[in-house]
Structures are given as C-alpha cells and as structure tokens.
Amino acid sequence: MDFAEVARRLELEDLYTAYAACLDSDALERWPEFFTEDCRYRITSAENYEAGMPLGLIYATSKNMLHDRVSALRDANIYEPQRYRHIVSGLRIVGEGDGALDTEASFVVVRTMQDGEMILFAAGRYIDRVVRGESGWRFVRKDVVLDSRQIDTLLAIPL
Amino acid sequence: MDFAEVARRLELEDLYTAYAACLDSDALERWPEFFTEDCRYRITSAENYEAGMPLGLIYATSKNMLHDRVSALRDANIYEPQRYRHIVSGLRIVGEGDGALDTEASFVVVRTMQDGEMILFAAGRYIDRVVRGESGWRFVRKDVVLDSRQIDTLLAIPL
Amino acid sequence: MDFAEVARRLELEDLYTAYAACLDSDALERWPEFFTEDCRYRITSAENYEAGMPLGLIYATSKNMLHDRVSALRDANIYEPQRYRHIVSGLRIVGEGDGALDTEASFVVVRTMQDGEMILFAAGRYIDRVVRGESGWRFVRKDVVLDSRQIDTLLAIPL
C-alpha cells in the first residue's frame, strides 16, 4: 500500500460519510450531487439482484431522474416525522478499470419515530462504481441491495 | 490530502474508538479523561438541538462535573445488568480554527440485557470540538444529539 | 504515527472487512482461510470470558476444525433463509509482541428473514491476535465475545 492508495481510501470513506450525512439530515435536494449526470441508481433486494433482475423499488438512469424523485417526495408531502441514521461499515475497493473504481460497503439504517420508537429500517450492501471528477468522487452507478425483500415505508426514500 | 491529514484522521478515529470502548467496558471512572478541564458535555434531542435550546438530559460544563456524574451513577447503584455496545460511523471534520477541530460522527448504541434481549437503545450524532494537548486529542465540547426525544433508562448514562 | 503504521491500520481494516463480507455472503467454505493452521477460534459470552471460562458456543483449535464446522453446518442443511449483516466498528491495536498484534473491534450483526423481519442477532467484541504471513494478515486467535449469554439460532454459525 502506498500513500496514493491510502489517500484514495480515505477520500472514498469521506464520500460515503458525506452521502450518509446528506440523507440523515434530510438534505435530499443535495443528494443528486453525489452522482454523475448519466448515473444509474437503484434500490433492489438481494434476491432480485442475485437473479439478475433489472429495475427495483427505485430505478433511475440519470441525475435528472434523481432530482425528479426528490421533487416527487417533497410534493407527496407525507408527514412522517421520523429520522434516519445510516451506519456504514466495511468499505472496500473490489475492482478498478476505465478510470473508475468498483466499491462495496455494508449499511444498516435505524429509523427513529417522533415518539422515540426505534426500528431497524434497512440493512444491506452498496454495490457501486465511482469516478473522480473535478469536484471529487461521484457515483456513476449505485445499487442499494437490501437484505430484505421489502421495506416498511409508504414511499420509497433514497438510501 | 497530505500525510499529516491522514495521520490526524486516524488519530481522531482512535479517539472515538477509545471513547466508545471506555463506555462499553463500563470504565466510567476513566470517561472524564477524554475531556478538557473546561469542557462542555451535553446529551440532548435533535429537536431541542435544532431549536437552539440549551441544557439537556445531561449537561455539564467542566470535567469535574463529569466526575460528579459518574459518582452519582455509582452511588445510585441501580443494578441493571445490561451491556452497551457503541457502533460509531461516519467520522468527519467539519470545521477548523483556534487550534481546535469541529468533528461529527453517527452512532447507534445496542443494549443487551442479561437475559439476552437486545434493543436499539440510542441513535444519533456526536457534534464535537476537539483539541490536541500533550496527552493527545481531547473533547472541548461534546453534544450527543439523539434522534429520539427520550431514551429508555432509569438514570441517564454517558453516551 | 508514521506511514508504516497508517498502512498497517488500513490493512487490518481490510482484514476485518473481508472477513465480514465472507460471512455475510455465506461463503463459509472460504471462512477458514482467514485463520492460521494452528488457530484458536471461539464464540463465548462476555460473562464467561470475564470469568476466564474456557470453551464456548463454538470452540476450535485448528483451521481443520473450522473446515469441519463448515461441513457440519452444510450437512445439517437447516434451511433458514436468512441473511446476516455484520457492522464492524472501533478496530484498534491493543498490544504487540512476538511478531503478532492484539486487536479488538466491536460488532453488531443484523439478521433479516425472508419475510423481511429484521432483528439484532448479536452484539459484542472481537478480541483477536493477528499475524502477517505471505498471503497477508491472518487470525491466530479469535474470541467472539457476545454481550448476551445466548443467541437465537438453531445451530451456532460463525460470527
């Protein structure tokens, strides 16, 4: 391991940390900025992922679609006064090529309701591809692969 | 990112790791040593934090008050044979100045009762200020901001 | 902290990340490869660990015994269509000597059943000894110390 590798690893950890902090602070309008223009974003189950099934609970093929998604969520205006807390662990680089890196990480999301009730909301893996542009690392592709087949929510939110 | 930044990041991770290990091993008498003499320590809810409300579930304005807190907990001698496990994730430096760093991290605490029952005890953010003294990094200020408004405990313990 | 220490830390994080990913992907046949030939592996409770009691829920004193364990699990063929997700946090080096390092980390394991039900399956500490061989870091000794006295499972699985 040389210094460039060490620095890259910490930069990637910063990317995942900033991503989680953005979602947990409900700053959804900034969420698309973690992606490239022609990104692909998907939330799917491990079962469907392993079966090679496309689509998913959320499926977007551009940053614009992510912006639309956020607008739809804001317009739906479902008042669920909950808070989410992402815990991300086990980030690793599993491949490299064409100027991009394939990265994976595990996550658990805890949801806290206003009355204090906490539940395990989601657990799974991020299976991602990232590139480094002028403004830092961005997701070209992000597959949010849930350990469960469904999640307990009225409207699918970004994970 | 240069080597000094990399080393600093790992030192800060060591600080948070040692802090969590201290609490999880119930070594509360050592807990105040993670703070400066004139520290401020607070446990509060996200709701109160965002509303700018002072005070909290625990509020201390010096290391001595932290020692007093531990003595009170030991004297209360409430025998709750539980164990706590802190999972800390997403440490980041969000500001710098006056020889101090502003840092944040996410945490989830799992409580295990003697009969094996496990619950999500707390989730939230650390919003901290740290300085580096002769004996390493210490907290000048630590705001433990809970995602929930209350926690399930007879007596507030350090988090 | 010099560069060799930084690189070592990241290598150790890679070890724990690869270990967790192996278990979470149910690649149990590869699990013994994280250990040396004459390793000791044990799952025990914090209560028994602190009392200095040997043995445990799983106790193995060689890599071959770990292979046997995996074979037994596969033969038992209990179809529990669950998924496990390890979240590891707070890795630290607590000792060094004889060419080995003593390391510790906290973990929480979330289990997701096929119907989507998620539970906190286990929480605790890894109390390990690692050495660096030709093919990288390996566990010489791994004590999985559970915060609870029991875990909810038909057959003890590796953690």
GROMACS .gro file of N, CA, C and O in nm, chain A residues 80-84 111-119, chain B residues 147-149:
model
   68
   80GLU      N    1  -4.421   1.215   0.783
   80GLU     CA    2  -4.378   1.108   0.873
   80GLU      C    3  -4.260   1.165   0.950
   80GLU      O    4  -4.149   1.173   0.897
   81PRO      N    5  -4.282   1.207   1.071
   81PRO     CA    6  -4.177   1.279   1.144
   81PRO      C    7  -4.070   1.186   1.199
   81PRO      O    8  -4.044   1.184   1.318
   82GLN      N    9  -4.011   1.110   1.110
   82GLN     CA   10  -3.908   1.017   1.154
   82GLN      C   11  -3.768   1.069   1.121
   82GLN      O   12  -3.753   1.160   1.041
   83ARG      N   13  -3.669   1.011   1.181
   83ARG     CA   14  -3.530   1.041   1.148
   83ARG      C   15  -3.461   0.910   1.112
   83ARG      O   16  -3.490   0.806   1.170
   84TYR      N   17  -3.371   0.920   1.016
   84TYR     CA   18  -3.295   0.803   0.974
   84TYR      C   19  -3.150   0.819   1.015
   84TYR      O   20  -3.097   0.930   1.017
  111ARG      N   21  -3.437   0.373   1.201
  111ARG     CA   22  -3.537   0.479   1.193
  111ARG      C   23  -3.593   0.508   1.331
  111ARG      O   24  -3.630   0.417   1.404
  112THR      N   25  -3.595   0.634   1.368
  112THR     CA   26  -3.649   0.676   1.497
  112THR      C   27  -3.775   0.758   1.472
  112THR      O   28  -3.771   0.858   1.400
  113MET      N   29  -3.886   0.716   1.529
  113MET     CA   30  -4.011   0.791   1.516
  113MET      C   31  -4.016   0.900   1.622
  113MET      O   32  -3.938   0.898   1.718
  114GLN      N   33  -4.107   0.992   1.605
  114GLN     CA   34  -4.112   1.105   1.696
  114GLN      C   35  -4.140   1.063   1.840
  114GLN      O   36  -4.095   1.128   1.934
  115ASP      N   37  -4.212   0.953   1.858
  115ASP     CA   38  -4.239   0.907   1.995
  115ASP      C   39  -4.122   0.832   2.055
  115ASP      O   40  -4.131   0.783   2.167
  116GLY      N   41  -4.012   0.823   1.980
  116GLY     CA   42  -3.894   0.760   2.035
  116GLY      C   43  -3.875   0.616   1.993
  116GLY      O   44  -3.770   0.556   2.018
  117GLU      N   45  -3.974   0.558   1.927
  117GLU     CA   46  -3.962   0.419   1.884
  117GLU      C   47  -3.853   0.407   1.777
  117GLU      O   48  -3.853   0.479   1.678
  118MET      N   49  -3.762   0.313   1.798
  118MET     CA   50  -3.655   0.291   1.701
  118MET      C   51  -3.669   0.153   1.638
  118MET      O   52  -3.692   0.056   1.709
  119ILE      N   53  -3.653   0.147   1.507
  119ILE     CA   54  -3.654   0.015   1.442
  119ILE      C   55  -3.537   0.005   1.346
  119ILE      O   56  -3.482   0.104   1.298
  306ASP      N   57  -3.149   1.106   1.807
  306ASP     CA   58  -3.256   1.111   1.708
  306ASP      C   59  -3.393   1.107   1.776
  306ASP      O   60  -3.492   1.155   1.722
  307SER      N   61  -3.400   1.047   1.893
  307SER     CA   62  -3.527   1.039   1.965
  307SER      C   63  -3.535   1.147   2.071
  307SER      O   64  -3.434   1.211   2.104
  308ARG      N   65  -3.653   1.166   2.124
  308ARG     CA   66  -3.671   1.268   2.227
  308ARG      C   67  -3.646   1.215   2.366
  308ARG      O   68  -3.637   1.291   2.461
   0.00000   0.00000   0.00000
